[in-house]
């Protein structure tokens, strides 16, 4: 489960993350494969960090940004522009 800043619980949607990553990586020729691999990486990190079955949206967005910054700085900049951190 994911909590937003108002403590409203929402399910974590892997597909939503995948689409968001793809949007940030679409400048790459291998955007689909890269987004899929990064999505798997982020999902693994989320599972490792989740406590009491909850993570905030901010925690997930920060985690995604950290992964993107290590992979593609332009994609990280794009992601940061469209997601509040």
GROMACS .gro file of C-alpha atoms in nm:
model
   85
    1UNK     CA    1   0.000   0.000   0.000
    2UNK     CA    2   0.101   0.356  -0.065
    3UNK     CA    3   0.008   0.656   0.142
    4UNK     CA    4  -0.007   1.003  -0.004
    5UNK     CA    5   0.067   1.319   0.190
    6UNK     CA    6  -0.284   1.326   0.340
    7UNK     CA    7  -0.253   0.969   0.477
    8UNK     CA    8  -0.501   0.831   0.226
    9UNK     CA    9  -0.412   0.469   0.144
   10UNK     CA   10  -0.386   0.366  -0.219
   11UNK     CA   11  -0.259   0.042  -0.370
   12UNK     CA   12   0.082   0.036  -0.534
   13UNK     CA   13   0.041  -0.009  -0.908
   14UNK     CA   14   0.344  -0.153  -1.086
   15UNK     CA   15   0.191  -0.061  -1.422
   16UNK     CA   16   0.155   0.302  -1.319
   17UNK     CA   17   0.523   0.306  -1.225
   18UNK     CA   18   0.618   0.139  -1.553
   19UNK     CA   19   0.429   0.401  -1.757
   20UNK     CA   20   0.586   0.683  -1.557
   21UNK     CA   21   0.934   0.540  -1.611
   22UNK     CA   22   0.866   0.488  -1.981
   23UNK     CA   23   0.753   0.851  -2.016
   24UNK     CA   24   1.081   0.964  -1.861
   25UNK     CA   25   1.287   0.731  -2.080
   26UNK     CA   26   1.110   0.766  -2.414
   27UNK     CA   27   1.404   0.963  -2.554
   28UNK     CA   28   1.604   0.637  -2.551
   29UNK     CA   29   1.588   0.377  -2.828
   30UNK     CA   30   1.552   0.104  -2.567
   31UNK     CA   31   1.292   0.286  -2.358
   32UNK     CA   32   1.056  -0.011  -2.320
   33UNK     CA   33   1.325  -0.251  -2.206
   34UNK     CA   34   1.491   0.008  -1.983
   35UNK     CA   35   1.163   0.106  -1.820
   36UNK     CA   36   1.078  -0.258  -1.754
   37UNK     CA   37   1.418  -0.333  -1.600
   38UNK     CA   38   1.413  -0.017  -1.387
   39UNK     CA   39   1.057  -0.093  -1.278
   40UNK     CA   40   1.174  -0.434  -1.155
   41UNK     CA   41   1.462  -0.265  -0.971
   42UNK     CA   42   1.235  -0.009  -0.805
   43UNK     CA   43   0.977  -0.274  -0.710
   44UNK     CA   44   1.251  -0.480  -0.546
   45UNK     CA   45   1.375  -0.177  -0.352
   46UNK     CA   46   1.020  -0.087  -0.249
   47UNK     CA   47   0.961  -0.438  -0.116
   48UNK     CA   48   1.287  -0.425   0.077
   49UNK     CA   49   1.198  -0.092   0.239
   50UNK     CA   50   0.828  -0.133   0.306
   51UNK     CA   51   0.734  -0.133   0.672
   52UNK     CA   52   0.388  -0.226   0.796
   53UNK     CA   53   0.278  -0.263   0.432
   54UNK     CA   54   0.293   0.115   0.379
   55UNK     CA   55   0.521   0.358   0.201
   56UNK     CA   56   0.446   0.719   0.126
   57UNK     CA   57   0.420   0.845  -0.228
   58UNK     CA   58   0.710   1.078  -0.149
   59UNK     CA   59   0.927   0.785  -0.040
   60UNK     CA   60   0.854   0.598  -0.362
   61UNK     CA   61   0.909   0.905  -0.581
   62UNK     CA   62   1.241   0.971  -0.408
   63UNK     CA   63   1.345   0.610  -0.460
   64UNK     CA   64   1.251   0.621  -0.829
   65UNK     CA   65   1.445   0.946  -0.872
   66UNK     CA   66   1.756   0.796  -0.708
   67UNK     CA   67   1.742   0.494  -0.942
   68UNK     CA   68   1.689   0.715  -1.247
   69UNK     CA   69   1.975   0.948  -1.153
   70UNK     CA   70   2.213   0.650  -1.151
   71UNK     CA   71   2.084   0.533  -1.491
   72UNK     CA   72   1.998   0.841  -1.698
   73UNK     CA   73   2.021   1.199  -1.571
   74UNK     CA   74   1.792   1.339  -1.844
   75UNK     CA   75   1.523   1.087  -1.748
   76UNK     CA   76   1.566   1.179  -1.382
   77UNK     CA   77   1.520   1.547  -1.465
   78UNK     CA   78   1.206   1.467  -1.664
   79UNK     CA   79   1.068   1.250  -1.382
   80UNK     CA   80   1.138   1.518  -1.123
   81UNK     CA   81   0.955   1.780  -1.332
   82UNK     CA   82   0.636   1.575  -1.327
   83UNK     CA   83   0.644   1.428  -0.976
   84UNK     CA   84   0.639   1.624  -0.655
   85UNK     CA   85   0.928   1.543  -0.425
   0.00000   0.00000   0.00000
